[in-house]
PDB file of C-alpha atoms in Angstrom:
ATOM      1  CA  UNK A  14    -136.205 236.876  18.214  1.00 82.00           C
ATOM      2  CA  UNK A  15    -138.170 239.785  16.743  1.00 86.00           C
ATOM      3  CA  UNK A  16    -141.576 238.482  17.798  1.00 93.00           C
ATOM      4  CA  UNK A  17    -142.721 238.227  14.171  1.00 96.00           C
ATOM      5  CA  UNK A  18    -143.463 234.698  13.040  1.00 97.00           C
ATOM      6  CA  UNK A  19    -143.638 233.360   9.511  1.00 97.00           C
ATOM      7  CA  UNK A  20    -144.741 230.006   8.200  1.00 97.00           C
ATOM      8  CA  UNK A  21    -143.678 227.898   6.505  1.00 97.00           C
ATOM      9  CA  UNK A  22    -139.927 228.293   6.812  1.00 96.00           C
ATOM     10  CA  UNK A  23    -139.275 226.568   3.507  1.00 96.00           C
ATOM     11  CA  UNK A  24    -141.539 225.878   0.557  1.00 97.00           C
ATOM     12  CA  UNK A  25    -140.767 223.981  -2.624  1.00 97.00           C
ATOM     13  CA  UNK A  26    -143.311 223.965  -5.406  1.00 97.00           C
ATOM     14  CA  UNK A  27    -143.621 223.692  -9.158  1.00 97.00           C
ATOM     15  CA  UNK A  28    -144.174 226.353 -11.792  1.00 97.00           C
ATOM     16  CA  UNK A  29    -147.786 227.303 -12.297  1.00 97.00           C
ATOM     17  CA  UNK A  30    -148.755 226.469  -8.749  1.00 97.00           C
ATOM     18  CA  UNK A  31    -150.183 228.710  -6.027  1.00 97.00           C
ATOM     19  CA  UNK A  32    -148.865 229.103  -2.489  1.00 98.00           C
ATOM     20  CA  UNK A  33    -149.801 231.039   0.623  1.00 98.00           C
ATOM     21  CA  UNK A  34    -147.302 232.493   3.049  1.00 98.00           C
ATOM     22  CA  UNK A  35    -148.404 233.415   6.535  1.00 98.00           C
ATOM     23  CA  UNK A  36    -147.204 236.097   8.922  1.00 98.00           C
ATOM     24  CA  UNK A  37    -148.122 236.902  12.503  1.00 98.00           C
ATOM     25  CA  UNK A  38    -146.973 240.345  13.635  1.00 97.00           C
ATOM     26  CA  UNK A  39    -145.582 241.252  17.036  1.00 96.00           C
ATOM     27  CA  UNK A  40    -148.168 241.640  19.733  1.00 95.00           C
ATOM     28  CA  UNK A  41    -149.594 245.158  19.511  1.00 93.00           C
ATOM     29  CA  UNK A  42    -148.308 245.913  16.021  1.00 95.00           C
ATOM     30  CA  UNK A  43    -150.980 246.995  13.568  1.00 95.00           C
ATOM     31  CA  UNK A  44    -148.913 247.214  10.389  1.00 95.00           C
ATOM     32  CA  UNK A  45    -147.642 244.314   8.350  1.00 96.00           C
ATOM     33  CA  UNK A  46    -145.232 244.637   5.446  1.00 95.00           C
ATOM     34  CA  UNK A  47    -144.197 242.070   2.847  1.00 96.00           C
ATOM     35  CA  UNK A  48    -140.830 242.025   1.110  1.00 94.00           C
ATOM     36  CA  UNK A  49    -139.190 239.878  -1.528  1.00 95.00           C
ATOM     37  CA  UNK A  50    -135.463 239.228  -1.611  1.00 92.00           C
ATOM     38  CA  UNK A  51    -134.148 237.308  -4.572  1.00 89.00           C
ATOM     39  CA  UNK A  52    -130.702 235.715  -4.568  1.00 79.00           C
ATOM     40  CA  UNK A  53    -128.025 238.393  -4.289  1.00 70.00           C
ATOM     41  CA  UNK A  54    -130.683 241.085  -4.630  1.00 76.00           C
ATOM     42  CA  UNK A  55    -131.768 243.771  -2.234  1.00 81.00           C
ATOM     43  CA  UNK A  56    -135.061 243.806  -0.412  1.00 87.00           C
ATOM     44  CA  UNK A  57    -138.017 244.741  -2.575  1.00 89.00           C
ATOM     45  CA  UNK A  58    -141.041 246.188  -0.813  1.00 89.00           C
ATOM     46  CA  UNK A  59    -144.238 244.508  -1.951  1.00 94.00           C
ATOM     47  CA  UNK A  60    -147.140 245.776   0.110  1.00 94.00           C
ATOM     48  CA  UNK A  61    -148.197 247.148   3.504  1.00 94.00           C
ATOM     49  CA  UNK A  62    -151.367 246.623   5.486  1.00 96.00           C
ATOM     50  CA  UNK A  63    -152.406 248.680   8.464  1.00 95.00           C
ATOM     51  CA  UNK A  64    -155.177 247.444  10.730  1.00 95.00           C
ATOM     52  CA  UNK A  65    -156.714 245.377   7.969  1.00 95.00           C
ATOM     53  CA  UNK A  66    -156.520 247.965   5.204  1.00 95.00           C
ATOM     54  CA  UNK A  67    -154.016 248.207   2.362  1.00 95.00           C
ATOM     55  CA  UNK A  68    -151.754 251.178   3.143  1.00 91.00           C
ATOM     56  CA  UNK A  69    -148.987 251.236   0.587  1.00 88.00           C
ATOM     57  CA  UNK A  70    -148.093 249.280  -2.485  1.00 89.00           C
ATOM     58  CA  UNK A  71    -144.661 248.631  -3.912  1.00 87.00           C
ATOM     59  CA  UNK A  72    -143.447 246.397  -6.704  1.00 83.00           C
ATOM     60  CA  UNK A  73    -146.042 243.711  -6.244  1.00 93.00           C
ATOM     61  CA  UNK A  74    -146.958 241.649  -9.289  1.00 94.00           C
ATOM     62  CA  UNK A  75    -150.589 241.177 -10.276  1.00 96.00           C
ATOM     63  CA  UNK A  76    -150.118 237.429  -9.686  1.00 97.00           C
ATOM     64  CA  UNK A  77    -149.470 238.233  -6.030  1.00 97.00           C
ATOM     65  CA  UNK A  78    -152.030 239.354  -3.505  1.00 97.00           C
ATOM     66  CA  UNK A  79    -152.139 239.855   0.216  1.00 97.00           C
ATOM     67  CA  UNK A  80    -154.590 240.492   2.986  1.00 97.00           C
ATOM     68  CA  UNK A  81    -154.609 241.223   6.689  1.00 98.00           C
ATOM     69  CA  UNK A  82    -157.217 239.545   8.836  1.00 97.00           C
ATOM     70  CA  UNK A  83    -159.097 240.893  11.866  1.00 96.00           C
ATOM     71  CA  UNK A  84    -156.640 239.164  14.198  1.00 95.00           C
ATOM     72  CA  UNK A  85    -153.931 241.133  12.325  1.00 97.00           C
ATOM     73  CA  UNK A  86    -152.138 238.169  10.866  1.00 97.00           C
ATOM     74  CA  UNK A  87    -151.440 238.461   7.163  1.00 98.00           C
ATOM     75  CA  UNK A  88    -151.183 236.144   4.204  1.00 98.00           C
ATOM     76  CA  UNK A  89    -149.322 236.632   0.950  1.00 98.00           C
ATOM     77  CA  UNK A  90    -150.737 234.635  -1.940  1.00 98.00           C
ATOM     78  CA  UNK A  91    -148.505 233.882  -4.908  1.00 98.00           C
ATOM     79  CA  UNK A  92    -150.127 232.330  -7.966  1.00 97.00           C
ATOM     80  CA  UNK A  93    -149.059 231.092 -11.402  1.00 97.00           C
ATOM     81  CA  UNK A  94    -145.600 230.737  -9.966  1.00 97.00           C
ATOM     82  CA  UNK A  95    -142.576 231.180 -12.187  1.00 97.00           C
ATOM     83  CA  UNK A  96    -138.960 230.181 -11.652  1.00 96.00           C
ATOM     84  CA  UNK A  97    -138.116 233.834 -11.040  1.00 94.00           C
ATOM     85  CA  UNK A  98    -140.405 233.936  -8.031  1.00 96.00           C
ATOM     86  CA  UNK A  99    -137.904 231.826  -6.105  1.00 96.00           C
ATOM     87  CA  UNK A 100    -136.785 234.090  -3.276  1.00 96.00           C
ATOM     88  CA  UNK A 101    -136.861 234.808   0.410  1.00 95.00           C
ATOM     89  CA  UNK A 102    -140.106 236.451   1.439  1.00 97.00           C
ATOM     90  CA  UNK A 103    -139.961 238.519   4.592  1.00 96.00           C
ATOM     91  CA  UNK A 104    -142.743 239.902   6.672  1.00 97.00           C
ATOM     92  CA  UNK A 105    -142.207 242.833   9.001  1.00 95.00           C
ATOM     93  CA  UNK A 106    -144.454 244.576  11.474  1.00 95.00           C
ATOM     94  CA  UNK A 107    -144.611 247.941  13.180  1.00 92.00           C
ATOM     95  CA  UNK A 108    -146.840 249.623  15.691  1.00 91.00           C
ATOM     96  CA  UNK A 109    -148.099 252.423  13.513  1.00 85.00           C
ATOM     97  CA  UNK A 110    -148.748 253.093   9.873  1.00 81.00           C
ATOM     98  CA  UNK A 111    -145.569 255.071   9.348  1.00 76.00           C
ATOM     99  CA  UNK A 112    -143.336 252.079   9.915  1.00 68.00           C
ATOM    100  CA  UNK A 113    -140.889 254.111  11.918  1.00 71.00           C
ATOM    101  CA  UNK A 114    -139.354 250.933  13.262  1.00 82.00           C
ATOM    102  CA  UNK A 115    -140.060 247.632  11.598  1.00 89.00           C
ATOM    103  CA  UNK A 116    -139.346 244.231  13.050  1.00 92.00           C
ATOM    104  CA  UNK A 117    -138.640 241.504  10.529  1.00 94.00           C
ATOM    105  CA  UNK A 118    -139.612 237.883  10.684  1.00 95.00           C
ATOM    106  CA  UNK A 119    -137.242 235.015   9.844  1.00 94.00           C
ATOM    107  CA  UNK A 120    -138.539 234.745   6.292  1.00 95.00           C
ATOM    108  CA  UNK A 121    -139.989 232.017   4.096  1.00 97.00           C
ATOM    109  CA  UNK A 122    -137.686 230.558   1.476  1.00 96.00           C
ATOM    110  CA  UNK A 123    -139.673 229.749  -1.650  1.00 97.00           C
ATOM    111  CA  UNK A 124    -138.161 227.530  -4.309  1.00 97.00           C
ATOM    112  CA  UNK A 125    -140.026 227.132  -7.590  1.00 97.00           C
ATOM    113  CA  UNK A 126    -138.862 224.201  -9.706  1.00 96.00           C
TER     114      UNK A 126
ATOM    115  CA  UNK B  55    -137.547 258.257  -8.798  1.00 63.00           C
ATOM    116  CA  UNK B  56    -136.430 257.826  -5.190  1.00 64.00           C
ATOM    117  CA  UNK B  57    -133.096 256.104  -5.019  1.00 88.00           C
ATOM    118  CA  UNK B  58    -130.740 254.881  -2.355  1.00 93.00           C
ATOM    119  CA  UNK B  59    -127.177 254.055  -3.327  1.00 95.00           C
ATOM    120  CA  UNK B  60    -124.723 252.325  -1.048  1.00 96.00           C
ATOM    121  CA  UNK B  61    -120.992 251.997  -1.297  1.00 96.00           C
ATOM    122  CA  UNK B  62    -118.881 250.027  -1.338  1.00 96.00           C
ATOM    123  CA  UNK B  63    -120.764 246.980  -2.610  1.00 94.00           C
ATOM    124  CA  UNK B  64    -118.579 244.794  -0.426  1.00 96.00           C
ATOM    125  CA  UNK B  65    -115.530 245.050   1.770  1.00 97.00           C
ATOM    126  CA  UNK B  66    -113.214 242.810   3.725  1.00 98.00           C
ATOM    127  CA  UNK B  67    -111.633 243.954   6.972  1.00 97.00           C
ATOM    128  CA  UNK B  68    -109.485 242.371   9.648  1.00 97.00           C
ATOM    129  CA  UNK B  69    -110.935 241.699  13.054  1.00 97.00           C
ATOM    130  CA  UNK B  70    -110.455 244.660  15.344  1.00 97.00           C
ATOM    131  CA  UNK B  71    -110.291 247.222  12.563  1.00 97.00           C
ATOM    132  CA  UNK B  72    -112.818 249.980  11.840  1.00 97.00           C
ATOM    133  CA  UNK B  73    -114.785 250.560   8.670  1.00 97.00           C
ATOM    134  CA  UNK B  74    -117.268 253.055   7.258  1.00 98.00           C
ATOM    135  CA  UNK B  75    -120.148 252.380   4.920  1.00 98.00           C
ATOM    136  CA  UNK B  76    -121.776 255.054   2.808  1.00 98.00           C
ATOM    137  CA  UNK B  77    -125.362 255.735   1.787  1.00 97.00           C
ATOM    138  CA  UNK B  78    -126.503 258.467  -0.618  1.00 97.00           C
ATOM    139  CA  UNK B  79    -130.162 259.053  -1.289  1.00 95.00           C
ATOM    140  CA  UNK B  80    -132.464 261.168  -3.404  1.00 93.00           C
ATOM    141  CA  UNK B  81    -135.689 260.498  -1.504  1.00 85.00           C
ATOM    142  CA  UNK B  82    -137.667 263.685  -1.062  1.00 83.00           C
ATOM    143  CA  UNK B  83    -139.373 264.740   1.079  1.00 84.00           C
ATOM    144  CA  UNK B  84    -137.334 262.882   3.641  1.00 84.00           C
ATOM    145  CA  UNK B  85    -138.774 261.399   6.800  1.00 85.00           C
ATOM    146  CA  UNK B  86    -136.193 259.088   8.305  1.00 89.00           C
ATOM    147  CA  UNK B  87    -133.213 256.902   7.513  1.00 93.00           C
ATOM    148  CA  UNK B  88    -132.491 253.482   8.957  1.00 93.00           C
ATOM    149  CA  UNK B  89    -129.588 251.118   8.922  1.00 96.00           C
ATOM    150  CA  UNK B  90    -130.283 247.404   9.127  1.00 95.00           C
ATOM    151  CA  UNK B  91    -127.947 244.458   9.609  1.00 96.00           C
ATOM    152  CA  UNK B  92    -128.881 241.287   7.792  1.00 93.00           C
ATOM    153  CA  UNK B  93    -127.136 238.011   8.437  1.00 93.00           C
ATOM    154  CA  UNK B  94    -127.227 235.589   5.531  1.00 88.00           C
ATOM    155  CA  UNK B  95    -130.663 233.974   5.224  1.00 84.00           C
ATOM    156  CA  UNK B  96    -132.043 235.886   8.198  1.00 89.00           C
ATOM    157  CA  UNK B  97    -134.391 238.830   8.546  1.00 90.00           C
ATOM    158  CA  UNK B  98    -132.868 242.329   8.825  1.00 92.00           C
ATOM    159  CA  UNK B  99    -132.379 243.748  12.285  1.00 93.00           C
ATOM    160  CA  UNK B 100    -132.583 247.468  12.924  1.00 91.00           C
ATOM    161  CA  UNK B 101    -129.362 249.155  14.049  1.00 95.00           C
ATOM    162  CA  UNK B 102    -130.304 252.839  14.030  1.00 93.00           C
ATOM    163  CA  UNK B 103    -133.116 255.113  12.939  1.00 91.00           C
ATOM    164  CA  UNK B 104    -132.591 258.841  12.402  1.00 92.00           C
ATOM    165  CA  UNK B 105    -134.952 261.647  11.533  1.00 89.00           C
ATOM    166  CA  UNK B 106    -133.884 264.747   9.611  1.00 84.00           C
ATOM    167  CA  UNK B 107    -133.052 266.588  12.841  1.00 89.00           C
ATOM    168  CA  UNK B 108    -130.572 263.994  14.050  1.00 91.00           C
ATOM    169  CA  UNK B 109    -126.923 264.070  12.981  1.00 93.00           C
ATOM    170  CA  UNK B 110    -125.583 261.015  14.726  1.00 96.00           C
ATOM    171  CA  UNK B 111    -126.848 257.983  16.554  1.00 95.00           C
ATOM    172  CA  UNK B 112    -124.966 255.119  18.147  1.00 95.00           C
ATOM    173  CA  UNK B 113    -125.829 251.541  18.951  1.00 94.00           C
ATOM    174  CA  UNK B 114    -122.899 249.922  20.662  1.00 96.00           C
ATOM    175  CA  UNK B 115    -120.006 249.717  18.206  1.00 97.00           C
ATOM    176  CA  UNK B 116    -122.221 251.034  15.398  1.00 97.00           C
ATOM    177  CA  UNK B 117    -122.440 254.795  14.811  1.00 97.00           C
ATOM    178  CA  UNK B 118    -124.589 256.293  12.090  1.00 97.00           C
ATOM    179  CA  UNK B 119    -124.339 259.850  10.834  1.00 97.00           C
ATOM    180  CA  UNK B 120    -126.755 261.799   8.716  1.00 96.00           C
ATOM    181  CA  UNK B 121    -126.341 264.950   6.661  1.00 94.00           C
ATOM    182  CA  UNK B 122    -129.837 265.795   5.441  1.00 90.00           C
ATOM    183  CA  UNK B 123    -128.530 268.747   3.422  1.00 91.00           C
ATOM    184  CA  UNK B 124    -126.256 266.620   1.253  1.00 94.00           C
ATOM    185  CA  UNK B 125    -128.535 263.571   1.557  1.00 94.00           C
ATOM    186  CA  UNK B 126    -125.726 261.376   2.815  1.00 96.00           C
ATOM    187  CA  UNK B 127    -125.413 258.928   5.670  1.00 97.00           C
ATOM    188  CA  UNK B 128    -122.624 256.739   6.928  1.00 98.00           C
ATOM    189  CA  UNK B 129    -122.400 253.759   9.226  1.00 98.00           C
ATOM    190  CA  UNK B 130    -119.169 253.357  11.159  1.00 98.00           C
ATOM    191  CA  UNK B 131    -118.257 250.030  12.713  1.00 98.00           C
ATOM    192  CA  UNK B 132    -115.663 250.261  15.451  1.00 97.00           C
ATOM    193  CA  UNK B 133    -113.361 247.437  16.537  1.00 97.00           C
ATOM    194  CA  UNK B 134    -114.974 244.944  14.197  1.00 97.00           C
ATOM    195  CA  UNK B 135    -115.777 241.429  15.338  1.00 97.00           C
ATOM    196  CA  UNK B 136    -116.331 238.255  13.341  1.00 97.00           C
ATOM    197  CA  UNK B 137    -120.037 238.534  14.136  1.00 96.00           C
ATOM    198  CA  UNK B 138    -120.169 241.823  12.225  1.00 97.00           C
ATOM    199  CA  UNK B 139    -119.910 239.858   8.987  1.00 97.00           C
ATOM    200  CA  UNK B 140    -123.252 240.589   7.350  1.00 97.00           C
ATOM    201  CA  UNK B 141    -125.033 242.768   4.829  1.00 95.00           C
ATOM    202  CA  UNK B 142    -125.775 246.320   5.947  1.00 97.00           C
ATOM    203  CA  UNK B 143    -128.779 247.948   4.365  1.00 95.00           C
ATOM    204  CA  UNK B 144    -129.653 251.628   4.233  1.00 95.00           C
ATOM    205  CA  UNK B 145    -133.386 252.344   4.069  1.00 92.00           C
ATOM    206  CA  UNK B 146    -134.857 255.786   3.504  1.00 91.00           C
ATOM    207  CA  UNK B 147    -138.452 256.709   4.168  1.00 86.00           C
ATOM    208  CA  UNK B 148    -140.357 259.551   2.618  1.00 81.00           C
ATOM    209  CA  UNK B 149    -143.574 260.948   4.017  1.00 74.00           C
ATOM    210  CA  UNK B 150    -145.719 258.613   1.921  1.00 70.00           C
ATOM    211  CA  UNK B 151    -145.078 255.476   4.014  1.00 67.00           C
ATOM    212  CA  UNK B 152    -142.987 253.996   1.223  1.00 74.00           C
ATOM    213  CA  UNK B 153    -139.482 252.800   1.893  1.00 80.00           C
ATOM    214  CA  UNK B 154    -136.584 252.930  -0.520  1.00 86.00           C
ATOM    215  CA  UNK B 155    -133.945 250.274   0.040  1.00 88.00           C
ATOM    216  CA  UNK B 156    -130.292 250.360  -0.837  1.00 92.00           C
ATOM    217  CA  UNK B 157    -128.730 247.245  -2.329  1.00 91.00           C
ATOM    218  CA  UNK B 158    -126.622 246.785   0.784  1.00 94.00           C
ATOM    219  CA  UNK B 159    -122.929 246.539   1.592  1.00 96.00           C
ATOM    220  CA  UNK B 160    -121.575 243.091   2.376  1.00 96.00           C
ATOM    221  CA  UNK B 161    -118.997 243.202   5.152  1.00 98.00           C
ATOM    222  CA  UNK B 162    -116.666 240.288   5.748  1.00 97.00           C
ATOM    223  CA  UNK B 163    -114.565 240.334   8.902  1.00 98.00           C
ATOM    224  CA  UNK B 164    -111.556 238.038   8.878  1.00 97.00           C
ATOM    225  CA  UNK B 165    -109.542 236.831  11.850  1.00 96.00           C
TER     226      UNK B 165
END
């Protein structure tokens, strides 16, 4: 158990809908990272927040947005969902901004039908 | 464009045998390189992290090497076990907080 929690574990929704994925980092970690992993694909870095502020941005679509709250938990919002958005979404956390060692959560499996 | 290439894409080995996975990268400037193990449907778990000054690092039966001059790393698995069946991912970090991920090598250990 990495100490990073993600909810929900599974999510099934229809195209065009909007969903919110939630992540709670390990106690003491200030950075949260979001990743997307499509079937048989590698991990794609989406975005990083450090202590409430956006720190780094990867291949995140404009339909996706994220935020980190004062209690350091983070939410990833996915809107206007398409079939291709079906994937595993992982959250990771680290103590500092450099992400020297990241601890990954169990992931949320999103299925768009 | 920063790239991380891993080889082979997949391999099958018999239980008890050794294997070596390769990672070549073009990330520059280089900060650190990590190897992760990812079981199917689970989050990746860190095996080793190395900075440019480190040549080798071990974690149990896993030994990672790094040659920062040639921008190559390897992960050696000794005396493989069935539980080693997983995807192994090489991740390289530059000094801009961004991570570049390899596509991973899928290892299957057979009894």
